[in-house]
CSV table of N, CA and C in Angstrom, one decimal:
chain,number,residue,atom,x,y,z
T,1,UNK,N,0.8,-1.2,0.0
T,1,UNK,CA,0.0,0.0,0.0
T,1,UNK,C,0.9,1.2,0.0
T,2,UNK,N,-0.1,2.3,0.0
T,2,UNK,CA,1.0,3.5,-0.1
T,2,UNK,C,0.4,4.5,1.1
T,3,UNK,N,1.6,5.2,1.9
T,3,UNK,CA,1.1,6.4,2.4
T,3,UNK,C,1.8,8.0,1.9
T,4,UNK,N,0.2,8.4,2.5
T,4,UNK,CA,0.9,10.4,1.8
T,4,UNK,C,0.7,11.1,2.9
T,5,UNK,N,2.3,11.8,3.1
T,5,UNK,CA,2.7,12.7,4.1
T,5,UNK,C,2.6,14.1,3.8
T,6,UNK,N,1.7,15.3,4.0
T,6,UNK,CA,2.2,16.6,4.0
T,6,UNK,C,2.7,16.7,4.8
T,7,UNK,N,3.6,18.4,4.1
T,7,UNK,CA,3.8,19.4,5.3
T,7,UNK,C,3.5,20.8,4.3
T,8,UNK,N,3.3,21.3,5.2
T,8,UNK,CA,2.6,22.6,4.5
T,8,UNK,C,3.3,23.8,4.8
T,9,UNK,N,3.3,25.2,3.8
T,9,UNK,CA,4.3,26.1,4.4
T,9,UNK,C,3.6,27.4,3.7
T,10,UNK,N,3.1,28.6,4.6
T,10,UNK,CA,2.3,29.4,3.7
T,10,UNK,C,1.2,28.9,2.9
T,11,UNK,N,0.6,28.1,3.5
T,11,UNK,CA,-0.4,27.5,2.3
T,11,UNK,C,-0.5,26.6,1.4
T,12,UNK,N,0.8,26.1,1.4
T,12,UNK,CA,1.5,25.5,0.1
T,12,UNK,C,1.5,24.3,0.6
T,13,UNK,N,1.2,23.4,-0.3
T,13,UNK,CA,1.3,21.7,-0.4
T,13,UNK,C,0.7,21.1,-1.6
T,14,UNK,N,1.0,19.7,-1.7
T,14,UNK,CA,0.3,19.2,-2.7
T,14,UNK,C,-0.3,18.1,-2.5
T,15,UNK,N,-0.9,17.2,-3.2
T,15,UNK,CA,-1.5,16.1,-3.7
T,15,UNK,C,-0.6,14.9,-4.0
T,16,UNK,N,-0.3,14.1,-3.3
T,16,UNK,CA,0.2,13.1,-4.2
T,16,UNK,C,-0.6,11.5,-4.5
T,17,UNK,N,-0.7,11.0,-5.3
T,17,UNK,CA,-1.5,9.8,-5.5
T,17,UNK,C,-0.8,8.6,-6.6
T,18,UNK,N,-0.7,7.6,-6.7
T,18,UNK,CA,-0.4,6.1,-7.1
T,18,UNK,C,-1.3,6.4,-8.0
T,19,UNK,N,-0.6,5.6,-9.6
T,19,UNK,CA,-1.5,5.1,-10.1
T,19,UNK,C,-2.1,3.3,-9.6
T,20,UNK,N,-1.1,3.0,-9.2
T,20,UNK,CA,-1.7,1.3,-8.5
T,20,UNK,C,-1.2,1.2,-7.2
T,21,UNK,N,-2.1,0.8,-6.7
T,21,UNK,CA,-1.9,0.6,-5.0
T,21,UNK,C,-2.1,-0.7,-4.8
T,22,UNK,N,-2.2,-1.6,-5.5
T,22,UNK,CA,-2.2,-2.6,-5.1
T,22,UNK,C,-1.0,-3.6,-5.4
T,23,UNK,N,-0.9,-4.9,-5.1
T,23,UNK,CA,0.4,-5.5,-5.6
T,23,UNK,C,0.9,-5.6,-6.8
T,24,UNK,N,2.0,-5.5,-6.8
T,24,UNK,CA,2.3,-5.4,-8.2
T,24,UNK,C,4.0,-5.7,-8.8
T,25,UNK,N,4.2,-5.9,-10.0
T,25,UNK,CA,5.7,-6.5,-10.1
T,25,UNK,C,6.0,-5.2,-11.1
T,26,UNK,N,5.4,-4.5,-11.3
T,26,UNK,CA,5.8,-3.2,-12.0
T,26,UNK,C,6.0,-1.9,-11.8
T,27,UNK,N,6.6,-1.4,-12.5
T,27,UNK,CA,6.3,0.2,-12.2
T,27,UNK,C,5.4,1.1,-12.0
T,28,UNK,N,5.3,1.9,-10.6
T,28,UNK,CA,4.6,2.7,-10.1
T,28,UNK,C,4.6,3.9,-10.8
T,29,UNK,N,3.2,4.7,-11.4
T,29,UNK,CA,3.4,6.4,-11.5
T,29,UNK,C,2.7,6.6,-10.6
T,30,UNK,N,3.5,7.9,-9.9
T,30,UNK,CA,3.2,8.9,-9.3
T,30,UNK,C,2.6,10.2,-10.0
T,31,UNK,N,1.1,11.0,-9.1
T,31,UNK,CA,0.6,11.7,-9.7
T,31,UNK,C,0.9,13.1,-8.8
T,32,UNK,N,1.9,14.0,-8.7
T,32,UNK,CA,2.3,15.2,-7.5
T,32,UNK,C,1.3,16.5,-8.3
T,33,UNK,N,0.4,16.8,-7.5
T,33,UNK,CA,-0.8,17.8,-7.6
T,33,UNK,C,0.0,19.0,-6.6
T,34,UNK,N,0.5,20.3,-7.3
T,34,UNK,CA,0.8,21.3,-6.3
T,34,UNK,C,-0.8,22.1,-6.0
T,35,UNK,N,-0.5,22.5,-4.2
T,35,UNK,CA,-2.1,23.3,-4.3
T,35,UNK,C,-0.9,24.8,-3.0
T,36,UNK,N,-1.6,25.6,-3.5
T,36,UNK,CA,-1.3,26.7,-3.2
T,36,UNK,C,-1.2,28.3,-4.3
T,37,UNK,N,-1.5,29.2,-4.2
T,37,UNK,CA,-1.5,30.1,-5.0
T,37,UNK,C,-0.1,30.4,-5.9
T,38,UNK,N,0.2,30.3,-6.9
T,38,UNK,CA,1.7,30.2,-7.5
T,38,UNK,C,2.7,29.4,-7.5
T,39,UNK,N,2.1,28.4,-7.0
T,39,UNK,CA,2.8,26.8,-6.6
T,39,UNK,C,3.3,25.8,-8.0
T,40,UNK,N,4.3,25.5,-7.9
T,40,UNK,CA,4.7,24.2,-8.5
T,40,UNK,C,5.6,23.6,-7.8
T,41,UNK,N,5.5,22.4,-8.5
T,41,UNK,CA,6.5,21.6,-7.7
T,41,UNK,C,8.2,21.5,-8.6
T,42,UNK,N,9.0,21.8,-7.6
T,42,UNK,CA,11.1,22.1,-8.1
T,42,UNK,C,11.1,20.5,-9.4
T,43,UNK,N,11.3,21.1,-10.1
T,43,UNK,CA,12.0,19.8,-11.3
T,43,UNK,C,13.2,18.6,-10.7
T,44,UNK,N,12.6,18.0,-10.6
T,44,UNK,CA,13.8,16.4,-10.2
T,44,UNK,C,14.2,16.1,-11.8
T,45,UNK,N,15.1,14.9,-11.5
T,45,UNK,CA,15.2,13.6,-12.5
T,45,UNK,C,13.8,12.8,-12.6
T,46,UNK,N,14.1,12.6,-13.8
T,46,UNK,CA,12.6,11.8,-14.1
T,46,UNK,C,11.0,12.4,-13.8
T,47,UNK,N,11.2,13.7,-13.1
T,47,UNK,CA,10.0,14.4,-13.3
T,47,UNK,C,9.3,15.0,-14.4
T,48,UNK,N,8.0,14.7,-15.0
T,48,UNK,CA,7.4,15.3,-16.2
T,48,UNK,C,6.3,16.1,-16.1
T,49,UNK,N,6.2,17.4,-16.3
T,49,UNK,CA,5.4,18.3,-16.4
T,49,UNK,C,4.1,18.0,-17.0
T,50,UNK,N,3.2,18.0,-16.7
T,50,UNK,CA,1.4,17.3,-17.0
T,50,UNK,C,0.6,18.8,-16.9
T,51,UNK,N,-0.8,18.8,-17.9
T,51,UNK,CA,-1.5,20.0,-17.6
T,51,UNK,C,-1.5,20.6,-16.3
T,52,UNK,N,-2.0,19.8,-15.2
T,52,UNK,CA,-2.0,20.5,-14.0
T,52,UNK,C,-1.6,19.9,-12.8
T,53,UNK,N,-0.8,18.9,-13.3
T,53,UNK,CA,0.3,18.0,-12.4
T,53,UNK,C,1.6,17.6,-12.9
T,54,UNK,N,2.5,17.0,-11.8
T,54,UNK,CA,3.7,16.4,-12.6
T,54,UNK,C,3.3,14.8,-12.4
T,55,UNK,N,4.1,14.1,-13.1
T,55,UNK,CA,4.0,12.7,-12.9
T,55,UNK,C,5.6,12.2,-13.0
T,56,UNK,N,6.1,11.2,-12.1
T,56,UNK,CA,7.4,10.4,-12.2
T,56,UNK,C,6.7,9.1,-11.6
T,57,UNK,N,7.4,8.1,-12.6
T,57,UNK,CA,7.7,6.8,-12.9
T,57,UNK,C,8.5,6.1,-11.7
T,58,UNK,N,8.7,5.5,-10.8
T,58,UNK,CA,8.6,4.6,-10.0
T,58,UNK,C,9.1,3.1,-9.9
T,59,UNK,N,10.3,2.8,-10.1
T,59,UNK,CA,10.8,1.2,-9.9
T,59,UNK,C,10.9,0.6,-8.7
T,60,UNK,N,11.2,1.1,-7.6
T,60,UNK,CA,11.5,0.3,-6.4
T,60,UNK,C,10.4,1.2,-5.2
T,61,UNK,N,10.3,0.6,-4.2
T,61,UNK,CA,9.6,0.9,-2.8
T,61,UNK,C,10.7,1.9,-2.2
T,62,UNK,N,9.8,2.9,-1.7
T,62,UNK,CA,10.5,3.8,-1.0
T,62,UNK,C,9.8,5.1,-0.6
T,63,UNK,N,10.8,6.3,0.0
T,63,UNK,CA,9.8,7.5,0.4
T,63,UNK,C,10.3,8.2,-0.5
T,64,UNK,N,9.5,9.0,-1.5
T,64,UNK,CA,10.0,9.6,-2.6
T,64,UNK,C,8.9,11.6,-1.7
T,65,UNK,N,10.0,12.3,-2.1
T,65,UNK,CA,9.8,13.5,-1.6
T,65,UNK,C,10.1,14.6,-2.8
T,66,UNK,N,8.9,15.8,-2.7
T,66,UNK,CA,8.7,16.6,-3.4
T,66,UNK,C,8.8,17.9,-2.9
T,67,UNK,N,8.9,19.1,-4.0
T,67,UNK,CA,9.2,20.0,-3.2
T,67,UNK,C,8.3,20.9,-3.9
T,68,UNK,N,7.2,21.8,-3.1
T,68,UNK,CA,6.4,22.6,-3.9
T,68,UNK,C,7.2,24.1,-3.9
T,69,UNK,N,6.7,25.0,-4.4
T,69,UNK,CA,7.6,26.2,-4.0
T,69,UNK,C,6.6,27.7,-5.1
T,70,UNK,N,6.5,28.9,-4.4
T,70,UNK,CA,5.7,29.4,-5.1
T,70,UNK,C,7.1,30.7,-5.8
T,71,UNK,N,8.3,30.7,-5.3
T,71,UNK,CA,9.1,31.6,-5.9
T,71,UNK,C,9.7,32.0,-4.8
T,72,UNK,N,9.3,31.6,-3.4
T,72,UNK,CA,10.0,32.1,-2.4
T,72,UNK,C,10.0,31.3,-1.0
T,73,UNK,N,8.9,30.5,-1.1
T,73,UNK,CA,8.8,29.7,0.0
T,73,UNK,C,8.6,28.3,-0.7
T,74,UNK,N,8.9,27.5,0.5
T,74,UNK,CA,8.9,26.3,0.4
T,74,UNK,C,8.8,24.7,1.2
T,75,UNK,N,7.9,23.6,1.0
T,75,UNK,CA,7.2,23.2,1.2
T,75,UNK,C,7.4,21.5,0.7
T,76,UNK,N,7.4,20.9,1.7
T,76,UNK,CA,7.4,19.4,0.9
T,76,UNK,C,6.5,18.3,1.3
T,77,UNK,N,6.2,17.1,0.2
T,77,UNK,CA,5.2,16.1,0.6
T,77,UNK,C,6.3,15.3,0.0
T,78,UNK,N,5.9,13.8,0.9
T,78,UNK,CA,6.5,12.9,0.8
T,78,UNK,C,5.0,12.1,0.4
T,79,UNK,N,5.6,10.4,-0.5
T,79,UNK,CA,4.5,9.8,-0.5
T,79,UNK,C,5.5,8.5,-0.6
T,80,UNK,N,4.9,7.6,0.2
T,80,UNK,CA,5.9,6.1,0.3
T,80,UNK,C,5.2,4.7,0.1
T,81,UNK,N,5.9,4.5,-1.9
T,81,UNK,CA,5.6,3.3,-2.4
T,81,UNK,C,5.8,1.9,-1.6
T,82,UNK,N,5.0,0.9,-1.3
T,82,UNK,CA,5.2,0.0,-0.4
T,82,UNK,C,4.9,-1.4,-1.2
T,83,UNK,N,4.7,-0.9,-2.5
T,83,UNK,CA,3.6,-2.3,-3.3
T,83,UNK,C,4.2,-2.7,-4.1
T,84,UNK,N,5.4,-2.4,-4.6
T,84,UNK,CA,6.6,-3.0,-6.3
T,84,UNK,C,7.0,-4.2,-5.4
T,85,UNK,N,7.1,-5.5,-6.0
T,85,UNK,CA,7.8,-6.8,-5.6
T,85,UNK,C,7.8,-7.6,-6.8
T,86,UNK,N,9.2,-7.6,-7.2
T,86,UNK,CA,9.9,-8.2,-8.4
T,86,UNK,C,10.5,-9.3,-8.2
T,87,UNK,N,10.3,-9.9,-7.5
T,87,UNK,CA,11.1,-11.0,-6.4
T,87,UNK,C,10.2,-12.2,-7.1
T,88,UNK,N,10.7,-13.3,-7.6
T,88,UNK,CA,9.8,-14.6,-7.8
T,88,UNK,C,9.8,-15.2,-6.5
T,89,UNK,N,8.4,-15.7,-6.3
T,89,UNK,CA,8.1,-16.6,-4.8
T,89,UNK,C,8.7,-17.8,-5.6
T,90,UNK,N,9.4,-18.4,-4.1
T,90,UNK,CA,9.9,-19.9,-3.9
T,90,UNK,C,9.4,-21.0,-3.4
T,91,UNK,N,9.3,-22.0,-3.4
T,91,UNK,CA,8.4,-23.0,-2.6
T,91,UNK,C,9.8,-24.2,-3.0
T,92,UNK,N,8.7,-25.5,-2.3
T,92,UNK,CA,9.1,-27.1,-2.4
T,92,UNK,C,7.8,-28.0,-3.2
T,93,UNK,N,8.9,-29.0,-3.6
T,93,UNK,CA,7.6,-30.1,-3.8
T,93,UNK,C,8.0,-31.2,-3.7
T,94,UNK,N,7.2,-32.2,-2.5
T,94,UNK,CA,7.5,-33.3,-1.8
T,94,UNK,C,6.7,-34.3,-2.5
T,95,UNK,N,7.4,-35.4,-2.7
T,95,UNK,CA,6.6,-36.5,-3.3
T,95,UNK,C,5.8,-37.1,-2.0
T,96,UNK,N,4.8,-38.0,-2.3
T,96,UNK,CA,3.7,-39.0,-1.0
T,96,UNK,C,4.8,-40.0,-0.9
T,97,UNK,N,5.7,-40.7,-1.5
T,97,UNK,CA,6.6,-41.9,-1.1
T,97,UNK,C,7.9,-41.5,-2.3
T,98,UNK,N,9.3,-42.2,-1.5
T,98,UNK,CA,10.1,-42.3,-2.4
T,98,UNK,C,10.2,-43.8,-2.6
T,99,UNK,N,9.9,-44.8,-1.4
T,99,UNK,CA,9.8,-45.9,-2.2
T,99,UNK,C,9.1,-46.6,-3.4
T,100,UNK,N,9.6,-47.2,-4.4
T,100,UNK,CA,9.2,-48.3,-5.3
T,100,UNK,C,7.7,-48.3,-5.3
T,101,UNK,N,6.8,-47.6,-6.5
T,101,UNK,CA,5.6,-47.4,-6.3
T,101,UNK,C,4.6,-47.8,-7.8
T,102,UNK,N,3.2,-47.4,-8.0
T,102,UNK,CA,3.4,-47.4,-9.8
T,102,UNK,C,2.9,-46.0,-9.5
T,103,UNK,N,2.7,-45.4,-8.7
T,103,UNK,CA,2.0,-44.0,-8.7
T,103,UNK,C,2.6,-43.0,-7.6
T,104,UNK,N,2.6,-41.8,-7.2
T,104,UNK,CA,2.4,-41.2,-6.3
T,104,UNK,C,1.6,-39.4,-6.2
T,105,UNK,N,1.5,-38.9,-5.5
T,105,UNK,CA,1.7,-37.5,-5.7
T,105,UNK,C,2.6,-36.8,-5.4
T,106,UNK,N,2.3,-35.5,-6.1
T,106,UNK,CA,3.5,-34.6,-5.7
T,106,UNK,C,2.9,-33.8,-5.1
T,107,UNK,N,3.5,-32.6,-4.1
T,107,UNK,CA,2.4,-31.7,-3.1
T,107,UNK,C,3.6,-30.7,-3.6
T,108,UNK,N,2.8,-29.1,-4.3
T,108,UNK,CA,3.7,-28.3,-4.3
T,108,UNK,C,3.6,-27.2,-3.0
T,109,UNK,N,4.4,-26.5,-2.5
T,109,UNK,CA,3.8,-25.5,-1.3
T,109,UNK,C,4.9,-24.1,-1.2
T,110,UNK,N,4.4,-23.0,-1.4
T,110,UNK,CA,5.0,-22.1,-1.2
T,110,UNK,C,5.9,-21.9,-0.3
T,111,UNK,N,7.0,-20.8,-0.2
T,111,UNK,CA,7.1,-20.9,0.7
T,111,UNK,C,6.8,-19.6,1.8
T,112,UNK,N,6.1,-19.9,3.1
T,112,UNK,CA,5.7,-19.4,4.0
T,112,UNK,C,5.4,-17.7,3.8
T,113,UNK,N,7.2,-17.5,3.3
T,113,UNK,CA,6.5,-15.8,3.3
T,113,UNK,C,6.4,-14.9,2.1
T,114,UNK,N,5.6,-15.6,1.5
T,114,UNK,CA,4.7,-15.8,0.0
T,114,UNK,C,3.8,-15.2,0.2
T,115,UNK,N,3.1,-13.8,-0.6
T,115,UNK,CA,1.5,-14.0,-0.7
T,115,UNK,C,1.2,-14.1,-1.9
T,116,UNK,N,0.5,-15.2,-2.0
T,116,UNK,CA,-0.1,-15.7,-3.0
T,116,UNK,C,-1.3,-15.2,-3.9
T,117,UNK,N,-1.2,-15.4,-4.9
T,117,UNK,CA,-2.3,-14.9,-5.7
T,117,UNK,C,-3.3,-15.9,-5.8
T,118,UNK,N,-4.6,-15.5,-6.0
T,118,UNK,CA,-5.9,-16.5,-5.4
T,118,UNK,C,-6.2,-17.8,-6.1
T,119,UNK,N,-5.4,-18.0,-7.7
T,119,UNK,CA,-4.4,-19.3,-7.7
T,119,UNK,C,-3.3,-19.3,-8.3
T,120,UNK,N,-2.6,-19.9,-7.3
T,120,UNK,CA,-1.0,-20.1,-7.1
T,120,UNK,C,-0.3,-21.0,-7.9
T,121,UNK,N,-1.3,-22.2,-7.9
T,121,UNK,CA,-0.1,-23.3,-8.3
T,121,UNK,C,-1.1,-23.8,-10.0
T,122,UNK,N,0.1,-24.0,-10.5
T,122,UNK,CA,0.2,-25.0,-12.1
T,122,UNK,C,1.7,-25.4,-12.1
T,123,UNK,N,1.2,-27.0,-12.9
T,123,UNK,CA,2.0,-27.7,-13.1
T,123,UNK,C,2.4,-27.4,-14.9
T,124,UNK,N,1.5,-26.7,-15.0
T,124,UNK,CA,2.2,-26.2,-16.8
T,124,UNK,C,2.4,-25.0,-16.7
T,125,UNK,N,2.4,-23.9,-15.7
T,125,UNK,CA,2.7,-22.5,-16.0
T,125,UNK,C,1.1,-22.1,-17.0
T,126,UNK,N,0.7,-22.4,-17.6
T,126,UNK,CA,-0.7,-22.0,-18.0
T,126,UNK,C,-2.1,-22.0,-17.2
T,127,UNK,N,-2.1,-23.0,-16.9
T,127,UNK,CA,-3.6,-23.1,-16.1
T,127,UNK,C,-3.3,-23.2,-14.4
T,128,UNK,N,-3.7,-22.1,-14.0
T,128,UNK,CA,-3.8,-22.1,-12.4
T,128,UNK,C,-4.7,-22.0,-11.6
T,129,UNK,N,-4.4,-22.7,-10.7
T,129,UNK,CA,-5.4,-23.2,-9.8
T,129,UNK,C,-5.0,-23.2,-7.9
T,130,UNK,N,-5.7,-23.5,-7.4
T,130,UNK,CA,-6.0,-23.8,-5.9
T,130,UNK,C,-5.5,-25.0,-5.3
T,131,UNK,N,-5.3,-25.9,-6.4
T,131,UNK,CA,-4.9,-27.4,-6.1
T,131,UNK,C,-3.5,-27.1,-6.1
T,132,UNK,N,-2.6,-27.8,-5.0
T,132,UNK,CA,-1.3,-27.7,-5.5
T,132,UNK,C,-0.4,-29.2,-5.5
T,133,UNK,N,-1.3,-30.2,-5.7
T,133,UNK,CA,-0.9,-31.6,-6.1
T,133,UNK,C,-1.1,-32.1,-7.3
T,134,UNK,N,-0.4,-33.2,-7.8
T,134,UNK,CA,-0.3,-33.9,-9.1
T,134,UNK,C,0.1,-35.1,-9.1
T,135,UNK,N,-1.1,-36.2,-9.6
T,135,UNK,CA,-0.4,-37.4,-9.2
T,135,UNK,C,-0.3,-37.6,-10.5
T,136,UNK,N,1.2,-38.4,-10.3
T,136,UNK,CA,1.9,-39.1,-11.3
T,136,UNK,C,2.2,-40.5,-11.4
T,137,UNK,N,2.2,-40.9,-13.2
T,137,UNK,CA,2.5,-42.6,-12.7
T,137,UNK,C,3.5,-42.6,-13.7
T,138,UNK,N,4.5,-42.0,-14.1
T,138,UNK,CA,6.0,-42.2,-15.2
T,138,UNK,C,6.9,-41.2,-14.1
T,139,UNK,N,8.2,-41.7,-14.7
T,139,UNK,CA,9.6,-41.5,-13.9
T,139,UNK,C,9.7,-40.0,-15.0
T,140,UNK,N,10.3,-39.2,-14.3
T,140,UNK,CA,10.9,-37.8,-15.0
T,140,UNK,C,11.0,-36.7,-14.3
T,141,UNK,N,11.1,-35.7,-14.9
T,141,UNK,CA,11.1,-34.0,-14.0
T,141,UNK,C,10.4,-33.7,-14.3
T,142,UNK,N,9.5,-33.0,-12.8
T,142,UNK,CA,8.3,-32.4,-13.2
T,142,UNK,C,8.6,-31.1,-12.3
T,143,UNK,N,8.0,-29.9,-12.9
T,143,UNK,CA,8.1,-28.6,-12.8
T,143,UNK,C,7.0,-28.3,-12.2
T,144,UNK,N,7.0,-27.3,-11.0
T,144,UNK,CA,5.9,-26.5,-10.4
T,144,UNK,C,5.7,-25.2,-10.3
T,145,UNK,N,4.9,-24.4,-11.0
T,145,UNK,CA,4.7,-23.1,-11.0
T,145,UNK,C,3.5,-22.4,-9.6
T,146,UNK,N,4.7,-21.5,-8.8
T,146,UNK,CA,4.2,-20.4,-7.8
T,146,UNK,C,3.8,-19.5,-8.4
T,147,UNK,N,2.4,-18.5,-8.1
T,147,UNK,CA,2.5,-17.0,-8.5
T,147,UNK,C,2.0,-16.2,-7.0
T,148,UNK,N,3.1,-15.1,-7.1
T,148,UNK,CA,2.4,-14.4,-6.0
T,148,UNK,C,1.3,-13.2,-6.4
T,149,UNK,N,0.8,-12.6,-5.4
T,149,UNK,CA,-0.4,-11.6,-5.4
T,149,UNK,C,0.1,-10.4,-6.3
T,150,UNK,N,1.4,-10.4,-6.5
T,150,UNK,CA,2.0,-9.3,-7.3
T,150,UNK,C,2.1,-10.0,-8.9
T,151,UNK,N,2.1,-11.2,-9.2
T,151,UNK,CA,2.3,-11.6,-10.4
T,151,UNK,C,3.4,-12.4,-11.3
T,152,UNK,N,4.5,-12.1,-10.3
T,152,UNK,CA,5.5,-13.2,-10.0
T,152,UNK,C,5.4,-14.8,-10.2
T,153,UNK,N,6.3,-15.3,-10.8
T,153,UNK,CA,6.0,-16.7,-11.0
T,153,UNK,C,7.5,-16.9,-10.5
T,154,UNK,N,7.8,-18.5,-9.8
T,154,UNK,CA,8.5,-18.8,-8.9
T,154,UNK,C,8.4,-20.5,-9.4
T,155,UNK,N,9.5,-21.3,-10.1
T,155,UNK,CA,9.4,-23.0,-10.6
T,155,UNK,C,9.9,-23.4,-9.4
T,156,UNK,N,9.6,-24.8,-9.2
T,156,UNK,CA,10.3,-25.8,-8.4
T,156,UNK,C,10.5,-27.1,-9.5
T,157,UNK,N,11.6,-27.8,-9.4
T,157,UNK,CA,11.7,-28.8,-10.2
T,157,UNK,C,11.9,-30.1,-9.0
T,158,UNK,N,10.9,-30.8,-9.5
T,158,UNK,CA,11.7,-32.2,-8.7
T,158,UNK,C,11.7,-33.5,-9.6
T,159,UNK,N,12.8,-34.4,-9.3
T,159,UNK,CA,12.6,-35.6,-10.3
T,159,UNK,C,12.4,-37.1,-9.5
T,160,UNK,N,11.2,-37.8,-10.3
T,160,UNK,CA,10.5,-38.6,-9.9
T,160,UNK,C,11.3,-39.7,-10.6
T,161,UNK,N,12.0,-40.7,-10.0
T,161,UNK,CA,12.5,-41.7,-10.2
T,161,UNK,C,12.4,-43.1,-9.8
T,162,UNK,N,11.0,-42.9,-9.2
T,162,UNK,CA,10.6,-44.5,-8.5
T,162,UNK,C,9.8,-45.3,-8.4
T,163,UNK,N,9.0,-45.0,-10.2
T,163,UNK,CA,7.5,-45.2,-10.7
T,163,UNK,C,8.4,-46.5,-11.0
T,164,UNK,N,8.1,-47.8,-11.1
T,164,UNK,CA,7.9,-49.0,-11.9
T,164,UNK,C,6.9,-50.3,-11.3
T,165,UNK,N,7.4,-51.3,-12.2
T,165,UNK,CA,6.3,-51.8,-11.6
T,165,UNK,C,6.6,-53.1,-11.0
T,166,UNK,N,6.0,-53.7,-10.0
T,166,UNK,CA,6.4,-54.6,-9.2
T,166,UNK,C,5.5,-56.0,-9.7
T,167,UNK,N,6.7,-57.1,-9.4
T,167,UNK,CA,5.9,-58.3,-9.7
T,167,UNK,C,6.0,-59.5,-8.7
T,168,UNK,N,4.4,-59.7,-8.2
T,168,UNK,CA,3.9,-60.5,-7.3
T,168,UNK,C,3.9,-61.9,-7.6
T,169,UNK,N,4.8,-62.9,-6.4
T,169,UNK,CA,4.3,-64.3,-6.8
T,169,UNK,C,3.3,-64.6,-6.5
T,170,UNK,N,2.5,-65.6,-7.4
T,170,UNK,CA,0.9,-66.0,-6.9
T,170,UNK,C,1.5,-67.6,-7.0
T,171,UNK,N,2.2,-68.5,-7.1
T,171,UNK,CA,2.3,-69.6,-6.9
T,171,UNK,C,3.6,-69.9,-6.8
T,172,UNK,N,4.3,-71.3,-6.6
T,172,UNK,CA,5.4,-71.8,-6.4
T,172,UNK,C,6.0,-72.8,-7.7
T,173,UNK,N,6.4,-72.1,-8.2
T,173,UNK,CA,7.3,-73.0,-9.4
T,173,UNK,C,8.7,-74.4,-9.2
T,174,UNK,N,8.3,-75.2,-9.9
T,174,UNK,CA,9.6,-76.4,-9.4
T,174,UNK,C,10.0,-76.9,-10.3
């Protein structure tokens, strides 16, 4: 989420507002509204002049601070992105047995300090879902796809080596 700090001086302060406030793996614009009579806000890097705002573009979380100013006084608002996470979520995936089986599952699971998006797991990276198991009956590597609430995707690979098949005696040969 994001918070907006005035301070005010003669009158002077501004507006500041997100275009997304919610999670996200991309870049943030910022919308800095000067209010005061003869006010604008001092030119930064990456600041762009708008009809009746400036706007700057936003990569990482932080307190980003502005400075209004009417030609003699001066005044600043802070506003602090808290919502950019570029980070792919990590997890595990544990097979139901490593012994000698013709089947098992696999169980994928985030890990802990993950927030997840409302579904998280696919075993193709395409179709996601709420389920984070897959049973299997062939030997190979199989891949697990995390997404977090930001949109992040996060693989786990594990290889299943212990599918074959077992053979029962049913009588006594001589």
């Amino acid at each position: 989420l994001v918070l907006l700090t005035t301070r005010t001086n003669n009158a002077m302060t501004c507006l500041i507002n997100s275009t997304n406030t919610f999670p996200t793996n991309e870049d943030v614009e910022l919308h800095i509204y000067p209010r005061g009579k003869n006010s604008s806000i001092k030119m930064v890097e990456g600041l762009i002049k708008k009809d009746d705002y400036y706007a700057m573009t936003v990569s990482k979380n932080g307190l980003y601070t502005f400075y209004v100013t009417d030609g003699k006084n001066e005044s600043s608002c802070s506003f602090e992105v808290s919502n950019i996470n570029k980070n792919s979520p990590s997890g595990t995936i544990k097979a139901s047995t490593t012994k000698k089986t013709t089947s098992l599952t696999l169980t994928l699971t985030a890990n802990s300090n993950v927030k997840l998006a409302s579904k998280p797991y696919s075993w193709d990276g395409k179709n996601w879902s709420k389920t984070n198991t897959l049973k299997v009956t062939k030997n190979g590597t199989y891949i697990g796809y995390i997404k977090d609430s930001a949109g992040n995707v996060g693989t786990v690979q594990y290889k299943v080596n212990n599918i074959g098949t077992t053979i029962k005696a049913t009588g006594i040969i001589s």
